[in-house]
Amino acid sequence: MSVAAQPSLLALESRFLWRSRLALAVLAVLVAAIGLALANGRALLAAQQASRAAATAELAEADTRLRAGIAKGMPLADAVMLPIRVRLPVIAPLPPLIDASAGQAVLMADAGAASLRTRADTLFGRSSLENPELLMRGGLDLGFVVLVVAPLLLVALGHGMIPADRDSGALRLVLAQGGGIGRLLLARSLPRLALVLGPVLLALLWLGLSGPDLPGRAGALLWWGLIAVASLILWWALVLLVNSLRASADAAALALVALWALFTLVLPALLTALVSLALPLPSRYAVIAQARAAEVAATAAWDNDHAEASSDEVASRRAALARTVEVTGKVAAATAPIIADHARRRAGRQAILDQLALIAPPMLAAQALAQAAGSDAGSVAAFQSAASAHAGQVRARLAALAARPAPMGSADLDHLPRFTPPAPAAPPRAALAWLLALAGLAGLAAARNLNRLQPD
Amino acid sequence: MAALLEARGLTKAYGDRLALDGLDLAVAAGETLCLLGANGAGKTTTLNLFLGFTQPTAGAALVDGRVVADDPAAARARLGYVAEVVSLYPSLSGAENLDFFARLAGVAVDPARRDAILARLRFPAEAIARPAGTYSKGMRQKLGLAIALMKDARAILLDEPLSGLDPAAANDLVAVLRETAAAGVALLISTHDIFRAKEVASRIGIMRHGRLVAMVDPASLSASELEQLYLTHMAERAA
Amino acid sequence: MSQSATWGRVAAKDWREYRRDWRLALLSLLVAVLAVTAVVAAFVEVTAHDADRRATIAADRVTWEGQGARNPHSAAHFAFWAFRPLPPMALLDPGVLPYAGSAIWLEAHNRNPAQARPAEDLAGGLDLGRFSAAWVFQTVLPLLLFIIGAGLVAREREAGTLRLMLANGLAAGGVMPAKYLALGRIAAVLVLPLLAAALAATLLAGPVDGLALALWLAVYLVYFAILAAIAVAVSALAATAAQARLLLVGLWLVLLLIVPRLGGGLAMQAAPVPSAHGFAAGVAAQMKSGHDPFGKDGKAFEAAVMARYKVSRLEDLPVNIDGLRLEAAEQHGNRVFDAAWGDLAATHQAGRNALRLTALLSPLVPLQNLSMALAGSDGAVQRDFQDRAEAHRRRIISLLNADMALHAGAAGFDYHADPALWRRIPDFRWQPPGTAAALARCWPDLAALGLWLLAALGLLRLAGRRLAAGLQ
């Protein structure tokens, strides 16, 4: 067998594939889906940036007004109320690749303000106003293309590489030619993989070149790309495995579609449902009921939350402010254990689900893609917990300032803690290794079968 | 002259059933051996064993002196194979099918050589650019033969190459096969067409129940004597 | 033998073949497990939600009534929560509920968005639609139906048995009806037990409008009739069974997974909603800049009130001016909320209209709209809940302000209302709009689904004609 002949077999197979209507149909669906995904991603990214920018601008403007007021000087009765007027921005870091994997970000509040009255349960009261009727249809992002659309396209392109020859009888001649079935499969695999992987990687490249210069975006692109490629290679290994079995093209197509449905539709839904049934989360209403009970118990006959309206006198304003601090503190203390318990159980449930995802690779890949993009549930939870902790610190500092005899000055403003977002999650190394290991196993099994391949 | 194809005590059992039972034969370069027998006599099993599509239960098939089971790829590199129905890719042209199978065998395609082979096989020149799906059976057989010749096969295995051909096409193919053998290729043909076997073969092996029950020189017998001989062996089976 | 009897024979033969194909049986079993899990999970969720809601309302009532003597405006600040009950048919189709809050804080000076969206707490995974009975019926069963239907005609043509059937009395024009009947029979065996289980669980979960349930069933039967017709037609039009299988899986991918998402994405871009922070900041700014009877407009307000009561001094007013101020501020706030939330509702409606355009590209879009509407879990019902809750908020804040105005007298904010007042404040009660309203808002979806049925049957007819022509 001449070595030089190999690229020409590849070229020939590429030409045959390119000429087939199937390849054109696959390319059309893929390009359309990617186009939609990129358009959606771009719109989401712009909306997220705009929303953060607007929140930042509004809070900066409030800060400027506050500082201008302080600089201009104000009566003591107004100055003592300054701690309750301070609102510090708590802005979620923009997931660096949210335009590829939207993850949980569409649902979550991206901005809040920490103040004297902010508690963990009120920091993010303003969640997105998106139409739930649109949210329920699901999103179409690049992750969806990689996890859902592309594998089916690979199945369409690859299910018959050997079985179709077996059906037509050409496999006997193919094997008799003695070139090695592995070489033929390689020559058939590469253009098919390229047909699907190429547009996906081009889309990723386009995101890299055209997208904003966000911190961590390059790394996110790299890891996202690695997971996407690994996930598609795993699917291709399964395609090869089914090709190596003694099956007709129709049976191979059925087997691969069934595998796809099992791993992509059935198992994720089933596992998520079973975990939710087995480990139900405590009710969100419990926080509401507890917060209300604590608030009503902590407040006296006339308390309300406009301390500034209580009176014009310094002493009574101070007293009202102290009451606000006390009530907020009591409610926060009463709800903290419920919120912490909720977060802990949610994290525990997610951890179990992440382990179960090992048997449903598309689910694992979905998590890993979102993790690489910074939009996964874990990143959202990490931000929320850091934000809650920060809100607690701000409240404590402002409470101390409120209790201090001297009114707040702009130096006090400068010394208030600023929110620093938690460090981004580690790249999904384990998921990558697992996907590649599974692909390796399926590939090895396919190779073993191929060595014993019989023409009929 | 050393045999290009050789079976030594070649045996294949599927469970309790013996498909091939201690077959011994040898085909030298330029020689054409026709295996004659009813369905299930073991003809196709013999071809499969030479191609390494299945493993012998005992004995060995040798191609150019090498045991097929030890290195089926090396055996296939020296062999050509023409199936009863040569399955081509219907949407590809004849030329593209040839290119594909040649490259699959690791042979660089030289158009001049390809045209020469096709001309030798009297393959209609204008048809080579047509999709193979439009070919008649005879054309498919010739293209199958061309595929074997393109890879410079030292020996060619043909499985019922003449069945279903109209008389003119069969005559044509017989002539082509004779010329191919004359060019120094060893041909092993399975068939149940006694008369065509006599026309093309240098020797005829009669198979029954997986055994080679007779080996005759077609030149020494008339067609009717050959038929009588064949029927006698078949009758023994029935008895 | 009559042609319809022949069709029955063919359908019975196909049913036997289907039953003997262990692969299809295994897939069907998996889907059945999935559907049963969905029903069980939804039953647990719906009943747990209802128990939780009742318990929270009861606890909240105790808190509210036990708050002791205090100023009504203090009470208005801590006020109430409105909790949305889940309709029992949410067990069949939760619709928008996972993405819509079910708890709204009804406080003075503010219209709050609904909170506690289940989707925020869902374990992350692959988002191919929220797991529910409706999802199984809308998405998973069609895939199974397509996979089963793909071979019905194509395989028989490949094997040559189709010609044999024609030679034995089946008219060429009868192939498609026979095969449609065959797929219908298989689908009925697959779907009906699952539907029955889901319906039984729904009836166990609470009282259900029988008409809504019957219509819900009917639209799904129409949906399956559309899909089955497409499956049989493609099976007849495709060259091979493998090709039919892939074509149908491709169609499934495009029609049921991509197009609804395409619609959602287009609608979001066509009618972008304001950011949460921006929306709240805009409302706050308008509240501040408008009528302020406690601040800049205080004097004018006092003058107007005194004029209305024909007195010249505040002390002579028979009512407490702060109670009136509060109510006036509330009225101003309500106008701001009406405008802002009205705009938001209009944006949502524009999104819905944009999405509806894709109903012509996928039968799933109108089916989802109908299914949610009949189940009482669509956006319109959610909006009704939010609007009713807002109306309730206004009513109770007005009641509290009126008490302050009538009884506070000179004590003003030091006035403490009698605890009996708390007991007079009604609970939030909400009756979701009924089936007639659902049909009224969903007639375009009904029409779209009807068009799809006609188109699918037309395709079936066309495929039948081509098949008959090809066989002759």
PDB file of C-alpha atoms in Angstrom, chain A residues 21-22 29 33 36 39-41 43 47 50-51 54-56 58-59 65 87 104 106-113 121 125-140 144 147-149 152-153 155-157 159 249-254 257-258 260-270 272-277 281-286 288-289 292-293 295-297 299-306 309 327 342 346 349-350 353-354 362-363 366-367 377 384, chain C residues 21 23-24 27 30 33-34 37 40-41 44 49 52-53 56 59-60 63-64 66-67 69-71 73-74 77-81 83-84 95-96 99-100 102-103 105 107 109 113-117 119-131 135 139-140 143 147 155 241-243 245-246 249 252-254 257-258 260-269 271 273-277 279-281 341 344 348-349 351-352 355 364-365 368-369 372 378-380 382-383 413-414 416:
ATOM      1  CA  ARG A  21     -27.475  16.163  -1.217  1.00  0.00           C
ATOM      2  CA  LEU A  22     -27.224  14.945   2.361  1.00  0.00           C
ATOM      3  CA  VAL A  29     -29.336  23.050   8.820  1.00  0.00           C
ATOM      4  CA  ALA A  33     -28.770  26.900  13.405  1.00  0.00           C
ATOM      5  CA  LEU A  36     -29.539  31.802  14.750  1.00  0.00           C
ATOM      6  CA  ALA A  39     -27.690  36.194  16.503  1.00  0.00           C
ATOM      7  CA  ASN A  40     -29.310  35.132  19.767  1.00  0.00           C
ATOM      8  CA  GLY A  41     -25.950  35.158  21.530  1.00  0.00           C
ATOM      9  CA  ALA A  43     -28.533  39.957  21.372  1.00  0.00           C
ATOM     10  CA  ALA A  47     -28.715  43.048  26.600  1.00  0.00           C
ATOM     11  CA  ALA A  50     -26.580  47.181  28.549  1.00  0.00           C
ATOM     12  CA  SER A  51     -28.363  46.048  31.692  1.00  0.00           C
ATOM     13  CA  ALA A  54     -27.445  50.950  33.047  1.00  0.00           C
ATOM     14  CA  ALA A  55     -27.347  49.680  36.617  1.00  0.00           C
ATOM     15  CA  THR A  56     -23.768  50.823  37.037  1.00  0.00           C
ATOM     16  CA  GLU A  58     -27.678  54.675  37.760  1.00  0.00           C
ATOM     17  CA  LEU A  59     -25.806  53.744  40.934  1.00  0.00           C
ATOM     18  CA  ARG A  65     -25.455  63.051  43.900  1.00  0.00           C
ATOM     19  CA  ARG A  87     -26.405  52.275  47.651  1.00  0.00           C
ATOM     20  CA  GLN A 104     -28.835  30.325  33.866  1.00  0.00           C
ATOM     21  CA  VAL A 106     -31.172  34.820  31.238  1.00  0.00           C
ATOM     22  CA  LEU A 107     -33.156  34.184  34.389  1.00  0.00           C
ATOM     23  CA  MET A 108     -30.909  35.693  36.985  1.00  0.00           C
ATOM     24  CA  ALA A 109     -30.704  39.248  38.220  1.00  0.00           C
ATOM     25  CA  ASP A 110     -27.416  40.760  37.136  1.00  0.00           C
ATOM     26  CA  ALA A 111     -27.376  43.827  39.349  1.00  0.00           C
ATOM     27  CA  GLY A 112     -28.376  44.792  42.825  1.00  0.00           C
ATOM     28  CA  ALA A 113     -27.508  47.463  45.327  1.00  0.00           C
ATOM     29  CA  ASP A 121     -33.386  37.780  50.277  1.00  0.00           C
ATOM     30  CA  GLY A 125     -35.557  41.010  44.123  1.00  0.00           C
ATOM     31  CA  ARG A 126     -35.335  42.418  40.620  1.00  0.00           C
ATOM     32  CA  SER A 127     -34.996  39.427  38.391  1.00  0.00           C
ATOM     33  CA  SER A 128     -35.369  39.568  34.636  1.00  0.00           C
ATOM     34  CA  LEU A 129     -38.695  40.740  33.212  1.00  0.00           C
ATOM     35  CA  GLU A 130     -38.421  38.503  30.150  1.00  0.00           C
ATOM     36  CA  ASN A 131     -41.657  37.101  28.840  1.00  0.00           C
ATOM     37  CA  PRO A 132     -42.020  33.643  30.431  1.00  0.00           C
ATOM     38  CA  GLU A 133     -43.848  32.461  27.320  1.00  0.00           C
ATOM     39  CA  LEU A 134     -40.646  32.966  25.368  1.00  0.00           C
ATOM     40  CA  LEU A 135     -38.386  31.567  28.082  1.00  0.00           C
ATOM     41  CA  MET A 136     -40.371  28.329  28.176  1.00  0.00           C
ATOM     42  CA  ARG A 137     -39.639  27.649  24.497  1.00  0.00           C
ATOM     43  CA  GLY A 138     -36.001  27.302  25.426  1.00  0.00           C
ATOM     44  CA  GLY A 139     -33.024  29.102  24.026  1.00  0.00           C
ATOM     45  CA  LEU A 140     -31.004  28.384  20.938  1.00  0.00           C
ATOM     46  CA  PHE A 144     -27.554  23.899  21.896  1.00  0.00           C
ATOM     47  CA  LEU A 147     -25.108  19.349  22.075  1.00  0.00           C
ATOM     48  CA  VAL A 148     -28.356  18.758  20.240  1.00  0.00           C
ATOM     49  CA  VAL A 149     -28.184  19.625  16.551  1.00  0.00           C
ATOM     50  CA  LEU A 152     -27.884  14.347  14.968  1.00  0.00           C
ATOM     51  CA  LEU A 153     -26.159  15.734  11.905  1.00  0.00           C
ATOM     52  CA  VAL A 155     -25.516  10.565  12.861  1.00  0.00           C
ATOM     53  CA  ALA A 156     -27.075  11.483   9.525  1.00  0.00           C
ATOM     54  CA  LEU A 157     -23.665  11.782   7.897  1.00  0.00           C
ATOM     55  CA  HIS A 159     -24.547   6.060  10.183  1.00  0.00           C
ATOM     56  CA  ALA A 249     -27.947   1.333   7.462  1.00  0.00           C
ATOM     57  CA  ASP A 250     -31.498   1.598   8.713  1.00  0.00           C
ATOM     58  CA  ALA A 251     -30.696  -0.332  11.889  1.00  0.00           C
ATOM     59  CA  ALA A 252     -27.578   1.775  12.413  1.00  0.00           C
ATOM     60  CA  ALA A 253     -29.576   4.978  11.977  1.00  0.00           C
ATOM     61  CA  LEU A 254     -32.199   3.710  14.400  1.00  0.00           C
ATOM     62  CA  VAL A 257     -30.957   8.096  16.947  1.00  0.00           C
ATOM     63  CA  ALA A 258     -32.079   5.981  19.889  1.00  0.00           C
ATOM     64  CA  TRP A 260     -29.017  10.260  20.929  1.00  0.00           C
ATOM     65  CA  ALA A 261     -32.550  10.362  22.316  1.00  0.00           C
ATOM     66  CA  LEU A 262     -31.521   8.323  25.340  1.00  0.00           C
ATOM     67  CA  PHE A 263     -28.500  10.455  26.219  1.00  0.00           C
ATOM     68  CA  THR A 264     -29.834  13.833  25.191  1.00  0.00           C
ATOM     69  CA  LEU A 265     -33.564  13.696  25.855  1.00  0.00           C
ATOM     70  CA  VAL A 266     -34.425  10.877  28.183  1.00  0.00           C
ATOM     71  CA  LEU A 267     -31.578  10.536  30.674  1.00  0.00           C
ATOM     72  CA  PRO A 268     -31.121  14.248  31.469  1.00  0.00           C
ATOM     73  CA  ALA A 269     -34.856  14.677  32.020  1.00  0.00           C
ATOM     74  CA  LEU A 270     -35.162  11.461  33.988  1.00  0.00           C
ATOM     75  CA  THR A 272     -33.051  15.615  36.918  1.00  0.00           C
ATOM     76  CA  ALA A 273     -36.593  14.586  37.796  1.00  0.00           C
ATOM     77  CA  LEU A 274     -35.486  11.695  39.988  1.00  0.00           C
ATOM     78  CA  VAL A 275     -32.936  13.818  41.845  1.00  0.00           C
ATOM     79  CA  SER A 276     -35.560  16.529  42.363  1.00  0.00           C
ATOM     80  CA  LEU A 277     -38.019  13.949  43.652  1.00  0.00           C
ATOM     81  CA  LEU A 281     -35.574  21.739  47.956  1.00  0.00           C
ATOM     82  CA  PRO A 282     -37.164  23.530  50.876  1.00  0.00           C
ATOM     83  CA  SER A 283     -39.892  25.896  49.786  1.00  0.00           C
ATOM     84  CA  ARG A 284     -38.998  29.409  48.735  1.00  0.00           C
ATOM     85  CA  TYR A 285     -42.113  30.466  50.564  1.00  0.00           C
ATOM     86  CA  ALA A 286     -40.491  29.469  53.846  1.00  0.00           C
ATOM     87  CA  ILE A 288     -41.057  34.718  52.830  1.00  0.00           C
ATOM     88  CA  ALA A 289     -43.078  33.510  55.796  1.00  0.00           C
ATOM     89  CA  ARG A 292     -42.492  38.392  57.548  1.00  0.00           C
ATOM     90  CA  ALA A 293     -42.902  36.810  60.928  1.00  0.00           C
ATOM     91  CA  GLU A 295     -40.232  41.580  60.670  1.00  0.00           C
ATOM     92  CA  VAL A 296     -43.605  41.875  62.332  1.00  0.00           C
ATOM     93  CA  ALA A 297     -42.181  40.540  65.598  1.00  0.00           C
ATOM     94  CA  THR A 299     -41.262  46.067  64.626  1.00  0.00           C
ATOM     95  CA  ALA A 300     -43.242  48.105  67.015  1.00  0.00           C
ATOM     96  CA  ALA A 301     -46.501  49.861  66.600  1.00  0.00           C
ATOM     97  CA  TRP A 302     -45.504  52.586  64.172  1.00  0.00           C
ATOM     98  CA  ASP A 303     -42.366  51.293  62.534  1.00  0.00           C
ATOM     99  CA  ASN A 304     -42.194  51.584  58.824  1.00  0.00           C
ATOM    100  CA  ASP A 305     -39.323  51.729  56.497  1.00  0.00           C
ATOM    101  CA  HIS A 306     -39.135  55.400  55.857  1.00  0.00           C
ATOM    102  CA  ALA A 309     -40.091  60.645  57.258  1.00  0.00           C
ATOM    103  CA  VAL A 327     -35.232  45.270  62.346  1.00  0.00           C
ATOM    104  CA  HIS A 342     -31.598  26.220  50.700  1.00  0.00           C
ATOM    105  CA  ARG A 346     -29.279  23.122  46.115  1.00  0.00           C
ATOM    106  CA  ARG A 349     -28.376  18.344  44.647  1.00  0.00           C
ATOM    107  CA  GLN A 350     -26.334  19.855  41.857  1.00  0.00           C
ATOM    108  CA  LEU A 353     -26.595  15.526  39.449  1.00  0.00           C
ATOM    109  CA  ASP A 354     -23.096  16.362  38.216  1.00  0.00           C
ATOM    110  CA  PRO A 362     -24.468  15.400  26.721  1.00  0.00           C
ATOM    111  CA  MET A 363     -25.653  16.517  30.149  1.00  0.00           C
ATOM    112  CA  ALA A 366     -23.835  20.953  28.774  1.00  0.00           C
ATOM    113  CA  GLN A 367     -22.649  21.640  32.305  1.00  0.00           C
ATOM    114  CA  ALA A 377     -25.593  27.337  37.940  1.00  0.00           C
ATOM    115  CA  GLN A 384     -25.069  35.120  44.803  1.00  0.00           C
TER     116      GLN A 384
ATOM    117  CA  ASP C  21     -39.322  -5.407  16.964  1.00  0.00           C
ATOM    118  CA  ARG C  23     -35.834  -2.167  19.595  1.00  0.00           C
ATOM    119  CA  LEU C  24     -39.073  -0.281  19.111  1.00  0.00           C
ATOM    120  CA  LEU C  27     -37.881   2.653  23.028  1.00  0.00           C
ATOM    121  CA  LEU C  30     -38.421   4.069  27.871  1.00  0.00           C
ATOM    122  CA  VAL C  33     -41.177   5.316  31.926  1.00  0.00           C
ATOM    123  CA  LEU C  34     -40.388   8.916  31.096  1.00  0.00           C
ATOM    124  CA  THR C  37     -42.002   9.814  35.871  1.00  0.00           C
ATOM    125  CA  VAL C  40     -45.428  11.426  39.238  1.00  0.00           C
ATOM    126  CA  ALA C  41     -42.980  14.326  39.512  1.00  0.00           C
ATOM    127  CA  VAL C  44     -45.715  15.635  43.744  1.00  0.00           C
ATOM    128  CA  HIS C  49     -46.961  23.530  45.992  1.00  0.00           C
ATOM    129  CA  ASP C  52     -46.986  24.857  50.802  1.00  0.00           C
ATOM    130  CA  ARG C  53     -49.095  27.743  49.546  1.00  0.00           C
ATOM    131  CA  THR C  56     -47.749  29.887  54.000  1.00  0.00           C
ATOM    132  CA  ALA C  59     -48.947  31.346  58.662  1.00  0.00           C
ATOM    133  CA  ASP C  60     -49.004  34.750  57.025  1.00  0.00           C
ATOM    134  CA  THR C  63     -48.601  36.951  61.463  1.00  0.00           C
ATOM    135  CA  TRP C  64     -50.854  39.615  59.972  1.00  0.00           C
ATOM    136  CA  GLY C  66     -51.208  38.962  65.353  1.00  0.00           C
ATOM    137  CA  GLN C  67     -49.248  42.119  64.615  1.00  0.00           C
ATOM    138  CA  ALA C  69     -52.056  47.540  67.538  1.00  0.00           C
ATOM    139  CA  ARG C  70     -50.055  49.612  65.118  1.00  0.00           C
ATOM    140  CA  ASN C  71     -50.312  52.338  62.593  1.00  0.00           C
ATOM    141  CA  HIS C  73     -49.393  52.588  57.236  1.00  0.00           C
ATOM    142  CA  SER C  74     -46.823  50.591  59.184  1.00  0.00           C
ATOM    143  CA  HIS C  77     -45.454  48.515  54.550  1.00  0.00           C
ATOM    144  CA  PHE C  78     -45.226  44.956  55.702  1.00  0.00           C
ATOM    145  CA  ALA C  79     -48.543  44.102  54.111  1.00  0.00           C
ATOM    146  CA  PHE C  80     -49.326  40.894  52.354  1.00  0.00           C
ATOM    147  CA  TRP C  81     -48.162  38.341  49.890  1.00  0.00           C
ATOM    148  CA  PHE C  83     -49.499  33.354  46.210  1.00  0.00           C
ATOM    149  CA  ARG C  84     -50.577  31.835  42.972  1.00  0.00           C
ATOM    150  CA  GLY C  95     -46.614  25.999  30.670  1.00  0.00           C
ATOM    151  CA  VAL C  96     -44.942  29.230  31.724  1.00  0.00           C
ATOM    152  CA  TYR C  99     -40.490  30.698  34.426  1.00  0.00           C
ATOM    153  CA  ALA C 100     -43.070  32.839  36.199  1.00  0.00           C
ATOM    154  CA  SER C 102     -45.881  32.587  42.021  1.00  0.00           C
ATOM    155  CA  ALA C 103     -45.467  35.000  44.924  1.00  0.00           C
ATOM    156  CA  TRP C 105     -45.300  41.071  47.694  1.00  0.00           C
ATOM    157  CA  GLU C 107     -46.789  46.529  49.807  1.00  0.00           C
ATOM    158  CA  HIS C 109     -45.753  52.447  47.284  1.00  0.00           C
ATOM    159  CA  PRO C 113     -42.756  41.573  40.190  1.00  0.00           C
ATOM    160  CA  ALA C 114     -43.674  37.978  40.938  1.00  0.00           C
ATOM    161  CA  GLN C 115     -40.939  36.031  42.684  1.00  0.00           C
ATOM    162  CA  ALA C 116     -39.931  32.444  43.324  1.00  0.00           C
ATOM    163  CA  ARG C 117     -39.572  31.215  39.781  1.00  0.00           C
ATOM    164  CA  ALA C 119     -36.635  27.603  36.943  1.00  0.00           C
ATOM    165  CA  GLU C 120     -34.129  29.478  39.101  1.00  0.00           C
ATOM    166  CA  ASP C 121     -33.960  26.545  41.472  1.00  0.00           C
ATOM    167  CA  LEU C 122     -33.954  23.807  38.861  1.00  0.00           C
ATOM    168  CA  ALA C 123     -30.887  21.703  38.854  1.00  0.00           C
ATOM    169  CA  GLY C 124     -28.815  22.735  35.884  1.00  0.00           C
ATOM    170  CA  GLY C 125     -28.557  20.349  33.037  1.00  0.00           C
ATOM    171  CA  LEU C 126     -29.446  20.139  29.426  1.00  0.00           C
ATOM    172  CA  ASP C 127     -32.295  22.516  28.703  1.00  0.00           C
ATOM    173  CA  LEU C 128     -34.436  20.814  26.105  1.00  0.00           C
ATOM    174  CA  GLY C 129     -37.663  22.000  27.618  1.00  0.00           C
ATOM    175  CA  ARG C 130     -39.013  21.604  31.125  1.00  0.00           C
ATOM    176  CA  PHE C 131     -39.697  18.032  32.014  1.00  0.00           C
ATOM    177  CA  TRP C 135     -43.073  17.861  27.146  1.00  0.00           C
ATOM    178  CA  THR C 139     -41.488  16.425  21.997  1.00  0.00           C
ATOM    179  CA  VAL C 140     -40.517  12.874  22.877  1.00  0.00           C
ATOM    180  CA  LEU C 143     -39.834  11.392  17.840  1.00  0.00           C
ATOM    181  CA  ILE C 147     -39.093   6.553  14.152  1.00  0.00           C
ATOM    182  CA  ARG C 155     -39.530  -0.834   4.276  1.00  0.00           C
ATOM    183  CA  ALA C 241     -36.339   3.252   5.072  1.00  0.00           C
ATOM    184  CA  ALA C 242     -33.027   4.630   6.323  1.00  0.00           C
ATOM    185  CA  GLN C 243     -33.579   7.799   4.340  1.00  0.00           C
ATOM    186  CA  ARG C 245     -35.868   7.638   9.208  1.00  0.00           C
ATOM    187  CA  LEU C 246     -33.258  10.361   8.833  1.00  0.00           C
ATOM    188  CA  VAL C 249     -35.585  12.823  12.540  1.00  0.00           C
ATOM    189  CA  TRP C 252     -38.473  16.501  14.085  1.00  0.00           C
ATOM    190  CA  LEU C 253     -35.326  18.440  14.935  1.00  0.00           C
ATOM    191  CA  VAL C 254     -36.339  21.410  12.828  1.00  0.00           C
ATOM    192  CA  LEU C 257     -36.780  21.764  18.566  1.00  0.00           C
ATOM    193  CA  ILE C 258     -35.417  24.512  16.367  1.00  0.00           C
ATOM    194  CA  PRO C 260     -40.018  27.138  18.579  1.00  0.00           C
ATOM    195  CA  ARG C 261     -36.625  28.345  19.752  1.00  0.00           C
ATOM    196  CA  LEU C 262     -36.228  30.369  16.607  1.00  0.00           C
ATOM    197  CA  GLY C 263     -39.607  31.915  17.390  1.00  0.00           C
ATOM    198  CA  GLY C 264     -38.607  32.633  20.984  1.00  0.00           C
ATOM    199  CA  GLY C 265     -35.316  34.208  19.894  1.00  0.00           C
ATOM    200  CA  LEU C 266     -36.949  36.309  17.164  1.00  0.00           C
ATOM    201  CA  ALA C 267     -39.632  37.494  19.554  1.00  0.00           C
ATOM    202  CA  MET C 268     -37.054  38.482  22.159  1.00  0.00           C
ATOM    203  CA  GLN C 269     -35.190  40.506  19.565  1.00  0.00           C
ATOM    204  CA  ALA C 271     -39.768  43.035  21.353  1.00  0.00           C
ATOM    205  CA  VAL C 273     -37.946  43.862  27.440  1.00  0.00           C
ATOM    206  CA  PRO C 274     -36.286  46.493  29.617  1.00  0.00           C
ATOM    207  CA  SER C 275     -33.640  45.372  32.075  1.00  0.00           C
ATOM    208  CA  ALA C 276     -34.956  44.675  35.565  1.00  0.00           C
ATOM    209  CA  HIS C 277     -32.792  47.336  37.140  1.00  0.00           C
ATOM    210  CA  PHE C 279     -37.320  49.214  34.760  1.00  0.00           C
ATOM    211  CA  ALA C 280     -37.274  49.635  38.535  1.00  0.00           C
ATOM    212  CA  ALA C 281     -35.092  52.740  38.332  1.00  0.00           C
ATOM    213  CA  TRP C 341     -46.497  47.610  33.577  1.00  0.00           C
ATOM    214  CA  LEU C 344     -44.241  45.737  29.745  1.00  0.00           C
ATOM    215  CA  HIS C 348     -44.812  40.753  26.120  1.00  0.00           C
ATOM    216  CA  GLN C 349     -47.859  40.706  23.846  1.00  0.00           C
ATOM    217  CA  GLY C 351     -43.303  39.034  21.696  1.00  0.00           C
ATOM    218  CA  ARG C 352     -46.191  36.595  21.755  1.00  0.00           C
ATOM    219  CA  LEU C 355     -43.688  34.040  18.196  1.00  0.00           C
ATOM    220  CA  LEU C 364     -45.750  22.629  18.089  1.00  0.00           C
ATOM    221  CA  VAL C 365     -46.040  26.396  18.511  1.00  0.00           C
ATOM    222  CA  GLN C 368     -48.132  24.703  23.048  1.00  0.00           C
ATOM    223  CA  ASN C 369     -50.217  27.878  23.074  1.00  0.00           C
ATOM    224  CA  MET C 372     -51.014  25.970  28.112  1.00  0.00           C
ATOM    225  CA  ASP C 378     -50.063  30.315  29.876  1.00  0.00           C
ATOM    226  CA  GLY C 379     -48.801  33.865  29.997  1.00  0.00           C
ATOM    227  CA  ALA C 380     -52.259  35.400  29.860  1.00  0.00           C
ATOM    228  CA  GLN C 382     -50.131  34.559  34.740  1.00  0.00           C
ATOM    229  CA  ARG C 383     -50.730  38.159  33.727  1.00  0.00           C
ATOM    230  CA  PHE C 413     -48.549  58.476  62.398  1.00  0.00           C
ATOM    231  CA  ASP C 414     -48.791  57.836  66.138  1.00  0.00           C
ATOM    232  CA  HIS C 416     -52.665  52.754  66.275  1.00  0.00           C
TER     233      HIS C 416
END
